[in-house]
PDB file of C-alpha atoms in Angstrom:
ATOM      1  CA  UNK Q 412     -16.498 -82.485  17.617  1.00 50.00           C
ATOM      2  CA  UNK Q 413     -20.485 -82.553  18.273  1.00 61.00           C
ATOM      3  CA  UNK Q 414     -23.165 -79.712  18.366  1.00 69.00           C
ATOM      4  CA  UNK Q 415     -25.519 -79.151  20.101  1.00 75.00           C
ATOM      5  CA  UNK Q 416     -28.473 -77.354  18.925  1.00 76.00           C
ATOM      6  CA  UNK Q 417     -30.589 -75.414  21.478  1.00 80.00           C
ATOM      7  CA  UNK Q 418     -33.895 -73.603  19.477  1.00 76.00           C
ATOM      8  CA  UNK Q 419     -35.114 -70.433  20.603  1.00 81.00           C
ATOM      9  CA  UNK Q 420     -32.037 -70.092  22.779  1.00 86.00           C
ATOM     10  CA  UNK Q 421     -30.345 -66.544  22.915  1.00 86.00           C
ATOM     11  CA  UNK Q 422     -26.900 -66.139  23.443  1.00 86.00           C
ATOM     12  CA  UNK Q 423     -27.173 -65.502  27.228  1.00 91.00           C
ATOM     13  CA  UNK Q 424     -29.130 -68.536  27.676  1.00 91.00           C
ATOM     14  CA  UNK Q 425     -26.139 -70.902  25.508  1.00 88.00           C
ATOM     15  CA  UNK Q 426     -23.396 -69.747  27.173  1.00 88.00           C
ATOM     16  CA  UNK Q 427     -25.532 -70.317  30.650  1.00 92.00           C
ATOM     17  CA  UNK Q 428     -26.218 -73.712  29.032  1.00 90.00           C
ATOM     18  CA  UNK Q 429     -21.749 -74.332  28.347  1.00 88.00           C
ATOM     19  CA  UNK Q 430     -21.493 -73.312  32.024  1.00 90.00           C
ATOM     20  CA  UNK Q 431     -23.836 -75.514  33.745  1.00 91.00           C
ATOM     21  CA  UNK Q 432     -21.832 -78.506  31.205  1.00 88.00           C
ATOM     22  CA  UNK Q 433     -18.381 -77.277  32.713  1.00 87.00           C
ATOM     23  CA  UNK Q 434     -19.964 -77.582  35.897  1.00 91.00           C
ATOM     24  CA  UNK Q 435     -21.459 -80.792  35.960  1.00 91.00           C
ATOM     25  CA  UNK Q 436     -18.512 -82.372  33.913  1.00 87.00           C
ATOM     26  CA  UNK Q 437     -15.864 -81.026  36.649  1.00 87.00           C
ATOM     27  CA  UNK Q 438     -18.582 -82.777  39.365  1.00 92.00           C
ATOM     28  CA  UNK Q 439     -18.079 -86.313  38.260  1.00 90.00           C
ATOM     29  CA  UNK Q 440     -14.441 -85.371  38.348  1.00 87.00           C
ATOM     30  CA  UNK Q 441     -14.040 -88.399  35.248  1.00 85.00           C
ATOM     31  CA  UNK Q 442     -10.303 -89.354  35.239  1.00 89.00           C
ATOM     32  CA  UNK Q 443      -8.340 -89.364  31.789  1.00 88.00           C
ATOM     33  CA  UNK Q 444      -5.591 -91.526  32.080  1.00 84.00           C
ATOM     34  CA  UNK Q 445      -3.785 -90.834  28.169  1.00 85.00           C
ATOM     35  CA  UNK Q 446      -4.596 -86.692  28.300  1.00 79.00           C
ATOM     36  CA  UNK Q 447      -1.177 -84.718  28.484  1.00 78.00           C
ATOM     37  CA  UNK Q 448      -3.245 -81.356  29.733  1.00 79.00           C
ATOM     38  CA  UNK Q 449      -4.942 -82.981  32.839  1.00 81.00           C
ATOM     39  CA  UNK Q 450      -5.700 -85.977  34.986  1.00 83.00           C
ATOM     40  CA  UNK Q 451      -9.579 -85.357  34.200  1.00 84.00           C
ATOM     41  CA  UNK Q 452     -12.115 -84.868  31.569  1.00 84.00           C
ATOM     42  CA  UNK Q 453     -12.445 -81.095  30.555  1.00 82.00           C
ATOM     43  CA  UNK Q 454     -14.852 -79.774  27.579  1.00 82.00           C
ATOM     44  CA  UNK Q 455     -14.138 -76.910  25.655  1.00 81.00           C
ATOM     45  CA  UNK Q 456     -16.793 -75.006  23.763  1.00 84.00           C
ATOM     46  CA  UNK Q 457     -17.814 -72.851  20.676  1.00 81.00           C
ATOM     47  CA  UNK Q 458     -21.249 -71.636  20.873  1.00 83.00           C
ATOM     48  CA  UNK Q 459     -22.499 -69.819  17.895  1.00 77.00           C
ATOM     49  CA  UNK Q 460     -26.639 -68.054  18.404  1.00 78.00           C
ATOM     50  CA  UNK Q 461     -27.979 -66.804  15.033  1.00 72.00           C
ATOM     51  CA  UNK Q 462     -30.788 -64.285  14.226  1.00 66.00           C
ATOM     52  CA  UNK Q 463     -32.104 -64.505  10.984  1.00 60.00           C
ATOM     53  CA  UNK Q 464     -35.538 -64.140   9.319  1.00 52.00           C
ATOM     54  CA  UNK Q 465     -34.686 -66.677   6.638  1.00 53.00           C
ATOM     55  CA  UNK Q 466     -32.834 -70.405   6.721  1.00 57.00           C
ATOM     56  CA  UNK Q 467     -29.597 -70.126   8.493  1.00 58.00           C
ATOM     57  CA  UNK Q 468     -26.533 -71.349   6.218  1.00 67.00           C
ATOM     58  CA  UNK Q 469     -25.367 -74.435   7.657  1.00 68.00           C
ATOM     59  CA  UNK Q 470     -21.845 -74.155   6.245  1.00 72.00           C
ATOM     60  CA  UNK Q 471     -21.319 -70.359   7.856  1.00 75.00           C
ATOM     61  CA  UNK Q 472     -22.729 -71.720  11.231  1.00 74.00           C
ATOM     62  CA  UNK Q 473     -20.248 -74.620  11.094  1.00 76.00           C
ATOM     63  CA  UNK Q 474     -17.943 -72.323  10.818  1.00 80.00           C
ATOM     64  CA  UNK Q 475     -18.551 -69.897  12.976  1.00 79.00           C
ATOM     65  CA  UNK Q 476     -19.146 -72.747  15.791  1.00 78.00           C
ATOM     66  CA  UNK Q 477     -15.627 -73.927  14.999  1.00 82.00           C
ATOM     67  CA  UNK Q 478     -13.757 -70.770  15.171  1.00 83.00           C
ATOM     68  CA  UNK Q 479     -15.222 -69.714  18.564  1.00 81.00           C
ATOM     69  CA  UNK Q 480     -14.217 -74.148  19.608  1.00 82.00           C
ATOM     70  CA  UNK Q 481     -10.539 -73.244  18.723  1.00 84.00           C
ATOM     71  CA  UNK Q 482     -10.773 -69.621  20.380  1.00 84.00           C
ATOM     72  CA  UNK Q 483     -11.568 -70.974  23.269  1.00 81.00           C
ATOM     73  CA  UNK Q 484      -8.795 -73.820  23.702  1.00 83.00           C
ATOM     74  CA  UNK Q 485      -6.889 -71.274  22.655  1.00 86.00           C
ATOM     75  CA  UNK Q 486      -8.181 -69.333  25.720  1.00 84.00           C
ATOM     76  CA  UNK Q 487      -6.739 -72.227  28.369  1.00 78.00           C
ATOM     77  CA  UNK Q 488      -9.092 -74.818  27.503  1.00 71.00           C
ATOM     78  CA  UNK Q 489     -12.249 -75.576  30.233  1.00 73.00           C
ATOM     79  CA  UNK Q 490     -13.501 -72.486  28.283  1.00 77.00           C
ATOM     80  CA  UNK Q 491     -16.566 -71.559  26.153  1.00 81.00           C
ATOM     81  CA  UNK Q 492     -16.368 -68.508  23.923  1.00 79.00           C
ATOM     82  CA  UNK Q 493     -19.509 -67.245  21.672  1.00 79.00           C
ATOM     83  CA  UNK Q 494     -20.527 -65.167  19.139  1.00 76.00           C
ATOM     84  CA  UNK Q 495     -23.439 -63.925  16.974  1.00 76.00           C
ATOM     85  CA  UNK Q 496     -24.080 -63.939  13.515  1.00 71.00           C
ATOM     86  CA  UNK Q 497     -26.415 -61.042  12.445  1.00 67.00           C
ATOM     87  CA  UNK Q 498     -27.705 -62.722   9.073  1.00 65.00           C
ATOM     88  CA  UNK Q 499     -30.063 -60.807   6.137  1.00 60.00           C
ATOM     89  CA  UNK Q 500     -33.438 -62.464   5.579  1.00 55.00           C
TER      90      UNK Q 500
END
């Protein structure tokens, strides 16, 4: 697992951002020969946008970012899911 951060990106513009990877990725069409799902690289992705006033907690943004990962290969995989965390300053 990898992150990547996108500054003074709203949620609208990550999940944009996880669509345009899906869509390039499925492009190159990059075979997989050992993957038991499919014959082809895939991505699946957590994307976490935060709105605070003060430093954001990296441990509850790790978090969060991982829970939305699993939710979305939960989802089928060649997914993104999001969320936002509403933090106090």
């Amino acid at each position: 697992m990898s992150g990547v951060p996108l500054p003074v990106t709203d949620q609208a513009g990550a999940v944009q951002f996880a669509q345009r990877l899906h869509t390039a990725l499925a492009k190159l069409n990059y075979p997989h020969a050992y993957s038991l799902v499919a014959g082809h690289v895939m991505i699946s992705s957590g994307i976490e946008t935060i709105t605070t006033t003060a430093n954001a907690v990296p441990d509850l943004l790790s978090k969060a970012v991982d829970e939305m990962l699993y939710a979305a290969k939960r989802a089928g995989r060649k997914t993104s899911q999001s969320t936002q965390l509403q933090l106090a300053a």
